[in-house]
Coordinates of C-alpha atoms and ligand atoms in Angstrom, one line a residue:
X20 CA -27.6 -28.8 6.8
X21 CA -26.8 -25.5 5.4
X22 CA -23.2 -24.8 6.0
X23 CA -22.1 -20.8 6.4
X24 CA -19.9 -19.7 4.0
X25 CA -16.2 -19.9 5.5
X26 CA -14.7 -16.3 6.6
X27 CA -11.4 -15.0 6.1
X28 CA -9.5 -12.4 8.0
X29 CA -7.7 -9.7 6.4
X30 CA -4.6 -7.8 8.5
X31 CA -3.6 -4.7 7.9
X32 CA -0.9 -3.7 10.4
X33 CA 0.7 -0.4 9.8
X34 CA 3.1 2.4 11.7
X35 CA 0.5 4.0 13.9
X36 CA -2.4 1.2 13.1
X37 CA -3.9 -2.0 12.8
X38 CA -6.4 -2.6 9.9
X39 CA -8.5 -5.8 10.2
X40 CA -11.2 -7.0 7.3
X41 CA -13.8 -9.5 7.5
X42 CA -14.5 -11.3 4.3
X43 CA -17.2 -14.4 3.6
X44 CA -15.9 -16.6 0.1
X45 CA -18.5 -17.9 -1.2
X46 CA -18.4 -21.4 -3.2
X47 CA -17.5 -20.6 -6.7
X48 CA -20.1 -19.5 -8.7
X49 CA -19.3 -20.2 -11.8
X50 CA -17.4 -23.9 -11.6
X51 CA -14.1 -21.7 -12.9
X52 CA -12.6 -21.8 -9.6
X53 CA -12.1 -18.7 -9.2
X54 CA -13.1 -16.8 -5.8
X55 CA -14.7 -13.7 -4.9
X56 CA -14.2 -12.5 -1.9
X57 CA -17.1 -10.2 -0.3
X58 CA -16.4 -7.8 2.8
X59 CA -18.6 -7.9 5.6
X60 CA -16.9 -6.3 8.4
X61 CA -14.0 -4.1 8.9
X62 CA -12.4 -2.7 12.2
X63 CA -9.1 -0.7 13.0
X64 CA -7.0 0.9 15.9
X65 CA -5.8 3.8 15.0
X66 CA -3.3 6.1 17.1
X67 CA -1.3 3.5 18.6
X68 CA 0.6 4.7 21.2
X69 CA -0.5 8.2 21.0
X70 CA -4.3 7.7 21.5
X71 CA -5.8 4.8 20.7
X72 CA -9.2 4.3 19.0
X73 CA -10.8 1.7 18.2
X74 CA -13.9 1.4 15.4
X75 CA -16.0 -1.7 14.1
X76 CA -18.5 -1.6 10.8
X77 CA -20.3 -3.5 9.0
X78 CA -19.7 -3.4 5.2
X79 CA -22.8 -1.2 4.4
X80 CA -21.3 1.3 6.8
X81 CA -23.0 0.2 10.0
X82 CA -21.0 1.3 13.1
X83 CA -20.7 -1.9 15.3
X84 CA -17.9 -0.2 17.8
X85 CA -16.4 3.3 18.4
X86 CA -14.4 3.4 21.7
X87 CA -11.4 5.1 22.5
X88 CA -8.3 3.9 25.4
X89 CA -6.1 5.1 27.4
X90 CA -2.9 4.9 25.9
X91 CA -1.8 2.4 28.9
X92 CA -4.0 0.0 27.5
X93 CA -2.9 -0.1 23.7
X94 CA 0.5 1.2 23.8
X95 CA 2.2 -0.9 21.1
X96 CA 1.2 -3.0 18.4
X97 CA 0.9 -6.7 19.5
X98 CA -1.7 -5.2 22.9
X99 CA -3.7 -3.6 19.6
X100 CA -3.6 -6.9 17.7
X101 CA -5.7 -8.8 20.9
X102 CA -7.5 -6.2 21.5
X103 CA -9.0 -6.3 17.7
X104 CA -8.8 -10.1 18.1
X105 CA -11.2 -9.9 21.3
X106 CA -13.7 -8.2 19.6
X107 CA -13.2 -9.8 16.6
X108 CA -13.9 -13.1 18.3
X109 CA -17.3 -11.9 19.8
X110 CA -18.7 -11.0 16.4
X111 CA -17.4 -14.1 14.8
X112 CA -18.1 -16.7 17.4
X113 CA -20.4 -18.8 15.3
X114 CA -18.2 -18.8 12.2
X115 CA -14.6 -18.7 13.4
X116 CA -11.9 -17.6 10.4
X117 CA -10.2 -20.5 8.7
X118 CA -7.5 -18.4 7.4
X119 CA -5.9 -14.9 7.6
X120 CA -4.0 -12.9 4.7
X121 CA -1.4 -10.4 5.8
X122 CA -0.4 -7.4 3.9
X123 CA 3.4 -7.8 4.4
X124 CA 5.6 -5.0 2.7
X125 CA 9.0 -6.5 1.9
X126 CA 8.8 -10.2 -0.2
X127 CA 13.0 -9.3 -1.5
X128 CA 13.8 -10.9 -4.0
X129 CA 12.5 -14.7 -2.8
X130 CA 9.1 -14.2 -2.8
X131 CA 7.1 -12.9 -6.0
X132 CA 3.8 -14.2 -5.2
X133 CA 1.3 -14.7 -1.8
X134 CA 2.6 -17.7 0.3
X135 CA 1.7 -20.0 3.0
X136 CA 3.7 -18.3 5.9
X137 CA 5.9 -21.5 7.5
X138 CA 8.8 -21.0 10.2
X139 CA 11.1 -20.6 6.7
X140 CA 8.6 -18.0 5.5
X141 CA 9.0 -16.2 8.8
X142 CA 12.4 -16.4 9.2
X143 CA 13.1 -14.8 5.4
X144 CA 10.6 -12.2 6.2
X145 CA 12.5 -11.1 9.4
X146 CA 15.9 -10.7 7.5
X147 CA 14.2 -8.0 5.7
X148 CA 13.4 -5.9 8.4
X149 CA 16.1 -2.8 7.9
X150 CA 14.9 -2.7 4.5
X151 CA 11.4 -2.1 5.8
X152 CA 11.5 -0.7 9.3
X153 CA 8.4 1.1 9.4
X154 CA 6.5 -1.4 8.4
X155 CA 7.9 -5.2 8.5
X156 CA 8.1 -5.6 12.2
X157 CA 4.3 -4.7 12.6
X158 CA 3.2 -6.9 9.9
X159 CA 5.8 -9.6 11.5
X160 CA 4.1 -8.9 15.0
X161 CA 0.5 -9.8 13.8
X162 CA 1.7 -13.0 11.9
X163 CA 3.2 -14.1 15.2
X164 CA 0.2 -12.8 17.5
X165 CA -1.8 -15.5 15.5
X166 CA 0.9 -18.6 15.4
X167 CA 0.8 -18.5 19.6
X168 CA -3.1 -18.2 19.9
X169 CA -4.0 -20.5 16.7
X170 CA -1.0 -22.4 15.7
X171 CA -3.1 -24.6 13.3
X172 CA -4.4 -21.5 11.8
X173 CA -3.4 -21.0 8.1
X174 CA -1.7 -17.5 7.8
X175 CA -0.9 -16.1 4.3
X176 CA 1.5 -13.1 3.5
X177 CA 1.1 -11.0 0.6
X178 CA 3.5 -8.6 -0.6
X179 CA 3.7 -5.0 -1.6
X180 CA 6.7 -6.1 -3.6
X181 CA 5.2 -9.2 -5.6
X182 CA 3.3 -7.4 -8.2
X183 CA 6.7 -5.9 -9.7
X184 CA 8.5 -8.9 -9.8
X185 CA 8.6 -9.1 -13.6
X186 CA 10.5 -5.8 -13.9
X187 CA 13.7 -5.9 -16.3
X188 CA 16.9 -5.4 -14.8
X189 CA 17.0 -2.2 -16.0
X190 CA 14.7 -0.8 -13.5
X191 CA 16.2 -3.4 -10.7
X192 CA 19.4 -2.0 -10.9
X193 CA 21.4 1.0 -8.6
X194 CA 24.5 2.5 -9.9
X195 CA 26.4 0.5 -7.3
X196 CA 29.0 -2.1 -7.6
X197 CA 27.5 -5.1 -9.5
X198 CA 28.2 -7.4 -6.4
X199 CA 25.5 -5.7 -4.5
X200 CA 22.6 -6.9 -6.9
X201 CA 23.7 -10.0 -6.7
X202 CA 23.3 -9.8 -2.8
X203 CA 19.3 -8.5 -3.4
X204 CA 20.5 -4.8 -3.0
X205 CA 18.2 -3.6 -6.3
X206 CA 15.2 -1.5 -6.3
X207 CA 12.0 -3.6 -5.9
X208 CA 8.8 -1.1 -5.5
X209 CA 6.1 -1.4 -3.3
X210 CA 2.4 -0.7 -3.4
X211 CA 2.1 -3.7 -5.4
X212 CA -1.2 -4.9 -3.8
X213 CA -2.7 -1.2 -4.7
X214 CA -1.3 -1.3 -8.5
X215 CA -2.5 -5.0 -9.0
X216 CA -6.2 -4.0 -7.3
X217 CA -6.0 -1.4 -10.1
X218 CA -4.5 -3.2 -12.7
X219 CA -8.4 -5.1 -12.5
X220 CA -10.0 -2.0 -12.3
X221 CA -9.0 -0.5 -15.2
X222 CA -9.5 -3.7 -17.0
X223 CA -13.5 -3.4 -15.6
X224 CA -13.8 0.3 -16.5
X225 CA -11.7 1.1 -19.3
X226 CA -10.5 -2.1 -20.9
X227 CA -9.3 0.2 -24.0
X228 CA -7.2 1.8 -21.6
X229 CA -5.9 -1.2 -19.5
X230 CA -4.4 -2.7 -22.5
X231 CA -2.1 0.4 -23.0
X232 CA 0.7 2.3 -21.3
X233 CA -0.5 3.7 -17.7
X234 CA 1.2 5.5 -15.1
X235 CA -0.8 4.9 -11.4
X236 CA -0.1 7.7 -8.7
X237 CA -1.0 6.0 -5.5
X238 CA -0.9 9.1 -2.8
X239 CA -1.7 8.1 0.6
X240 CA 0.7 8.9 3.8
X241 CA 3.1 6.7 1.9
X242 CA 3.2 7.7 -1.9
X243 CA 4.8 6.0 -4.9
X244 CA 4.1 5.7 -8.7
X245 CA 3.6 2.3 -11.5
X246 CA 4.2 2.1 -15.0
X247 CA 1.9 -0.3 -16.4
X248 CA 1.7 -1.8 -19.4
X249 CA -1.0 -3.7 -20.2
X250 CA -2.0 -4.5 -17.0
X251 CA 1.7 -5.5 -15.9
X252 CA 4.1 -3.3 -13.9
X253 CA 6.9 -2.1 -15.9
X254 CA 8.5 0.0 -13.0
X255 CA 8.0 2.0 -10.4
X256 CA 9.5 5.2 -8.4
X257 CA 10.1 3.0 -4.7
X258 CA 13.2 1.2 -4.9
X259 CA 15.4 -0.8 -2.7
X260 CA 13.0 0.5 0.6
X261 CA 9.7 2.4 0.6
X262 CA 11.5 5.4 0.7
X263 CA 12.8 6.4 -2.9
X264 CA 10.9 8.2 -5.3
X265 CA 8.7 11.0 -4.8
X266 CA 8.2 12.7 -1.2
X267 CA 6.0 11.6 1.1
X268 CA 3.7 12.5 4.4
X269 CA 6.9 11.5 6.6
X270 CA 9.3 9.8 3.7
X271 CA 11.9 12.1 2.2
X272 CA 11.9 10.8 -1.5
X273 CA 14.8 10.3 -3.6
X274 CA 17.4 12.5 -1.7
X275 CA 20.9 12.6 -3.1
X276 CA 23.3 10.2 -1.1
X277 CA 25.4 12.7 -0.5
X278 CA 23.1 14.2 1.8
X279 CA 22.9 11.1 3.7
X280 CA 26.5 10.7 3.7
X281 CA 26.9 14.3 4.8
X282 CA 24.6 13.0 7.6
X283 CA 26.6 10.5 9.0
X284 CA 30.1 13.1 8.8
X285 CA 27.8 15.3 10.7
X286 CA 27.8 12.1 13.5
X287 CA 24.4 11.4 13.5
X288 CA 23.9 7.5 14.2
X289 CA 22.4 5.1 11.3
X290 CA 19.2 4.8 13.7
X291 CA 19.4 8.3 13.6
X292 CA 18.8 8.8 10.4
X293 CA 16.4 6.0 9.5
X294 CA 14.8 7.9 12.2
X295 CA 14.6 11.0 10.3
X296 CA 14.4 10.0 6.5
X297 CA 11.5 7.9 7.5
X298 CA 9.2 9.5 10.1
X299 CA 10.4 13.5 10.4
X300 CA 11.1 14.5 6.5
X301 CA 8.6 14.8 3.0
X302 CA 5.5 16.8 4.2
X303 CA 6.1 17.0 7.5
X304 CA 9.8 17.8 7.6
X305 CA 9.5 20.3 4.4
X306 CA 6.7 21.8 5.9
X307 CA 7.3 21.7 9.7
X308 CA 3.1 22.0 10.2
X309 CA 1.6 18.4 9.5
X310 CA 1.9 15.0 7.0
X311 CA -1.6 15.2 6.9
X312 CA -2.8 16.6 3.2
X313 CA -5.9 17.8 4.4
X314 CA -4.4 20.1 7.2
X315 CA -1.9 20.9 4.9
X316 CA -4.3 22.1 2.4
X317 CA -6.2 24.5 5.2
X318 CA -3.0 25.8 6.6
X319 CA -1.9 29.3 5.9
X320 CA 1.7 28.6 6.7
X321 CA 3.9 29.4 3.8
X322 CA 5.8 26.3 3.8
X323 CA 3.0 24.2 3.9
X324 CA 2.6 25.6 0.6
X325 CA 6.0 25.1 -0.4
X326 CA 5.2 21.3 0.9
X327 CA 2.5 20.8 -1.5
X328 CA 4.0 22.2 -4.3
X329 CA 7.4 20.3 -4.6
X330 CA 5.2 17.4 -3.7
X331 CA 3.0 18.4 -7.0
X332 CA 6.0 19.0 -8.9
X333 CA 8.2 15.9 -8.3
X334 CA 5.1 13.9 -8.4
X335 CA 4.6 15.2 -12.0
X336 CA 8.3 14.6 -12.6
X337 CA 7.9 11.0 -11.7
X338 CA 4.8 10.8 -14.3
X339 CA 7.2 11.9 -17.2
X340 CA 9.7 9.4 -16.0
X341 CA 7.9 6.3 -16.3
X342 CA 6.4 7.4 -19.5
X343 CA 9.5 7.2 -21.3
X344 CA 10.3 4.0 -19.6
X345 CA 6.5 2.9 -21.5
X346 CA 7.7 4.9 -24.8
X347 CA 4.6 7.1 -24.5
X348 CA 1.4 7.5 -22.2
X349 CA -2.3 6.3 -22.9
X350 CA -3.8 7.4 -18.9
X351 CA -2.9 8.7 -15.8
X352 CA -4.5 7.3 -12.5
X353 CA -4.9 8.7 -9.8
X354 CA -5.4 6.5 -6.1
X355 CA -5.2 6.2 -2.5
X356 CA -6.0 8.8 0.3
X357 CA -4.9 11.8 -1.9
X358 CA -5.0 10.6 -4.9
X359 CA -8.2 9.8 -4.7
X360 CA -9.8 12.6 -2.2
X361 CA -8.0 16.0 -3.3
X362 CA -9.2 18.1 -6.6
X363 CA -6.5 21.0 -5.7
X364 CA -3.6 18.2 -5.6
X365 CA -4.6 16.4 -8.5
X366 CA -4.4 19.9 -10.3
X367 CA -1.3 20.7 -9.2
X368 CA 0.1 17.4 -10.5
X369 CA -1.6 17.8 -14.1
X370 CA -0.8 21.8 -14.8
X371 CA 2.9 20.4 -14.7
X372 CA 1.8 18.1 -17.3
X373 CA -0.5 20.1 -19.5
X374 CA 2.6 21.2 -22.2
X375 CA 4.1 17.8 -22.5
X376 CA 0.9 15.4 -22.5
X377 CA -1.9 17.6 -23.5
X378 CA -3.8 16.6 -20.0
X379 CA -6.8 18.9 -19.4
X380 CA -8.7 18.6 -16.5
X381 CA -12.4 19.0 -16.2
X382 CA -12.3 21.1 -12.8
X383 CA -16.0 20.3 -12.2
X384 CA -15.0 16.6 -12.6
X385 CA -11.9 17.0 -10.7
X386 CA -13.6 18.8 -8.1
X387 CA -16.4 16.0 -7.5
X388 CA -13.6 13.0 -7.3
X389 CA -15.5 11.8 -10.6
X390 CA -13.7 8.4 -12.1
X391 CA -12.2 10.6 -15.3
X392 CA -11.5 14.3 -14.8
X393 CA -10.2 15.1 -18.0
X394 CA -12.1 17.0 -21.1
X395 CA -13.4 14.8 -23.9
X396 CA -10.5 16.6 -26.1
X397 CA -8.1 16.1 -23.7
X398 CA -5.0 14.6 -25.5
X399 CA -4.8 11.9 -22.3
X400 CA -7.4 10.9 -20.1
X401 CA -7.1 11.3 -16.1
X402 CA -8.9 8.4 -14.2
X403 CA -9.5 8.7 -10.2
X404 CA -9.9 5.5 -8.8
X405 CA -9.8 4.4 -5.2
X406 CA -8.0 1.4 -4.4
X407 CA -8.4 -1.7 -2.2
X408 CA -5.8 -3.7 -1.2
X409 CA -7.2 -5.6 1.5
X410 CA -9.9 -7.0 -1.5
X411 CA -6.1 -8.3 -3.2
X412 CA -5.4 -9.6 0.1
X413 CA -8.4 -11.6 0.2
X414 CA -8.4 -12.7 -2.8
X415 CA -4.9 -14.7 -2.6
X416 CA -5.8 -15.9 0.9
X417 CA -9.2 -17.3 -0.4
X418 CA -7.5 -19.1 -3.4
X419 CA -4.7 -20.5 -1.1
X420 CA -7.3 -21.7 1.6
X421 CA -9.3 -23.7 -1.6
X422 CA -5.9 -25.3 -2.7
X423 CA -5.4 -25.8 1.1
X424 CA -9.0 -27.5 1.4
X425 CA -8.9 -29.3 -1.7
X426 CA -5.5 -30.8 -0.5
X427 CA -6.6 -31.9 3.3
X428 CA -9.7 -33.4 1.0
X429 CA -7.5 -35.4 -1.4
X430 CA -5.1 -36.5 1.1
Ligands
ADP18 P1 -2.3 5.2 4.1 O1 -1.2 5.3 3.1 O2 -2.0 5.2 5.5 O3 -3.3 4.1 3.7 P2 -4.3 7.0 2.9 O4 -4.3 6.3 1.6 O5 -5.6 6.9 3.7 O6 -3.1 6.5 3.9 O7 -3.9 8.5 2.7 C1 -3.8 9.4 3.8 C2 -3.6 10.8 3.2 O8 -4.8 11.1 2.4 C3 -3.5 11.9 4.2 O9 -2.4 12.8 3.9 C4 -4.8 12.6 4.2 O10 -4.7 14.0 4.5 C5 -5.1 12.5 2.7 N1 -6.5 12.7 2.4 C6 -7.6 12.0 2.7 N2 -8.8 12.6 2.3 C7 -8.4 13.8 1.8 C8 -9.0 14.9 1.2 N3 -10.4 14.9 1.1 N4 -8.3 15.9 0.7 C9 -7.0 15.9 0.8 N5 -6.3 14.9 1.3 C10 -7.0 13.9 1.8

């Protein structure tokens, strides 16, 4: 009998959403071992708790589902999660999931790889909470969602921290008291599963490249940069939370701790100001229109200007950063929502670094989101490509569930 190939799920649970991937893993073609996950479905709720909607497709594109709810019905995260699950359940009746990969956003310093999630796992993962706060407790909601409805289900995390485990103290540590590190307080970066997806990418389209010193600008709502070096992440611009570096749609950045500090003299409450630093500053906060690039980039609002070009400008001081951290620069990537979508951003960003690097965009190129945008003579090439980091998710999960299979079959 001709058995379907198993099917993974991959969860995506953000601030305002709830991601969820269908993947088949097909037996190995090549006797290596080595699995390759292929997509075959993908479905979201987006605006939770403002207006929820709800779309399935098909990998080719097909639309399966479009349906929008009163905000009653899917008002937080976990009624989102069953609501994706019921549907979910209907299309994959006949070939039920035998494991799900979670995109988790804070590993700290235990984990540096994907794991089998356990009540141990768990409980780790929920002590990281107030260093994640946007994100952690949504990724923790799904995990549990699925340990009441399938207990036997395996359930894999994978971090946004793992992929910069290897980074040398020297871009671990903050200039506080020593005793701190040693209680996990150091910077660990995030977007790990984005830089790793690329890491591969680069190898596939520019192997030359991928061997030499890169710096990835991955600019979604949530934006951070990667010094790579040969494929491995030297440092990046997030730190401690998902909130240092470079601003972001709702993120402030790197803001002096004095300002913070001024903050709480002021008498504004911690939760206060995780509120703000988090959800009300970078774009939206600088510009007091939108976090949202794209109405950003139509607005005639002076200080959605303003917005966009300190975002250009410390996103191209970041660039310079991590290149002396590589001791030079070979490419410059560009991924993620903006990163990957907006010419006129992308522009910005390089004219800062046109007299140091000798980067000269293509605009033609630029403007058609081609993979490199630069000239042939320009001095370093600019790549744009768009990242996946549910495929990275599914790719851990599906190695996992073999090692899980091949132990219930040995045993
Ligand atoms: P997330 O971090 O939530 O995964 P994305 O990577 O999808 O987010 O990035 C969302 C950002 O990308 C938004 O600011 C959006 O405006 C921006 N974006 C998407 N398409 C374009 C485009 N064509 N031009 C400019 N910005 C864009």
């Amino acid at each position: 009998m001709n058995h379907p190939s198993p099917t993974i799920l991959v969860v995506n649970a953000g601030s305002s959403s709830v991601k969820v991937s269908v993947y088949t893993v097909p037996e190995a073609a090549h006797g290596d071992g080595d699995v390759n996950p292929e997509l075959s479905a993908h479905g979201q709720i987006e605006g939770i708790g403002v207006a929820p909607r709800l779309t399935v497709h098909m990998a080719d594109g097909r639309p399966v589902a479009d349906e929008r709810f009163p905000l009653a019905q899917v008002a937080d995260h976990d009624a989102a999660f069953r609501l994706i699950r019921l549907v979910l359940s209907i299309g994959l009746r006949d070939n039920p999931p035998v494991a799900i990969g979670h995109r988790v956003v804070h590993g700290g310093a235990d984990f540096t790889e994907a794991v089998r999630i356990d009540d141990e796992v768990l409980a780790k993962l929920e002590a990281l909470v107030p260093l994640a706060p946007l994100h952690q407790p949504h990724n923790l909601t799904a995990i549990r969602a699925v340990r009441e409805a399938a207990p036997e289900l395996l359930q894999v995390a994978c971090f946004d921290t793992a992929f910069h485990a290897g980074h040398d103290v020297m871009a671990q540590l903050l200039g506080l008291p020593y005793r701190y590190f040693e209680q996990g307080i150091r910077r660990y970066g995030f977007h790990g599963l984005s830089y790793e997806y690329i890491a591969r990418r680069l190898r596939q389209v520019a192997p030359d490249l991928a061997e030499g010193r890169v710096v990835v600008a991955h600019l979604g709502n949530g934006a951070s940069l990667c010094a790579l070096r040969d494929g491995r992440s030297i440092d990046s611009t997030m730190g401690l939370t998902a909130l240092d570096g470079m601003p972001m749609g709702t993120r402030c950045g790197a803001v002096d701790p004095g300002a913070v500090l001024w903050l709480a003299q002021q008498g504004m409450r911690a939760d206060e100001i995780q509120a703000m630093l988090y959800q009300e500053s970078g774009l939206k906060g600088l510009s007091g229109v939108s976090s949202d690039m794209r109405v950003l980039q139509a607005s005639a609002e002076p200080r959605a200007r303003l917005a966009i070009d300190f975002y250009a400008y410390r996103a191209a001081q970041e660039v310079g950063k991590l290149a002396v951290t590589l001791g030079g620069l070979d490419a410059l990537v560009f991924t993620a929502g903006i990163g990957a979508n907006s010419p006129e951003v992308r522009a910005r960003i390089c004219a800062h670094l046109t007299g140091l690097f000798g980067i000269e965009l293509d605009p033609g190129a630029n403007d058609d989101n081609r993979q490199r945008i630069t000239h042939d003579g320009s001095r370093i090439p600019v790549l744009v490509l768009p990242t996946d980091e549910e495929g990275i998710v599914a790719l851990s999960t599906a190695r996992l569930m073999r090692e899980a299979m091949a132990q219930k079959a040995a045993a």
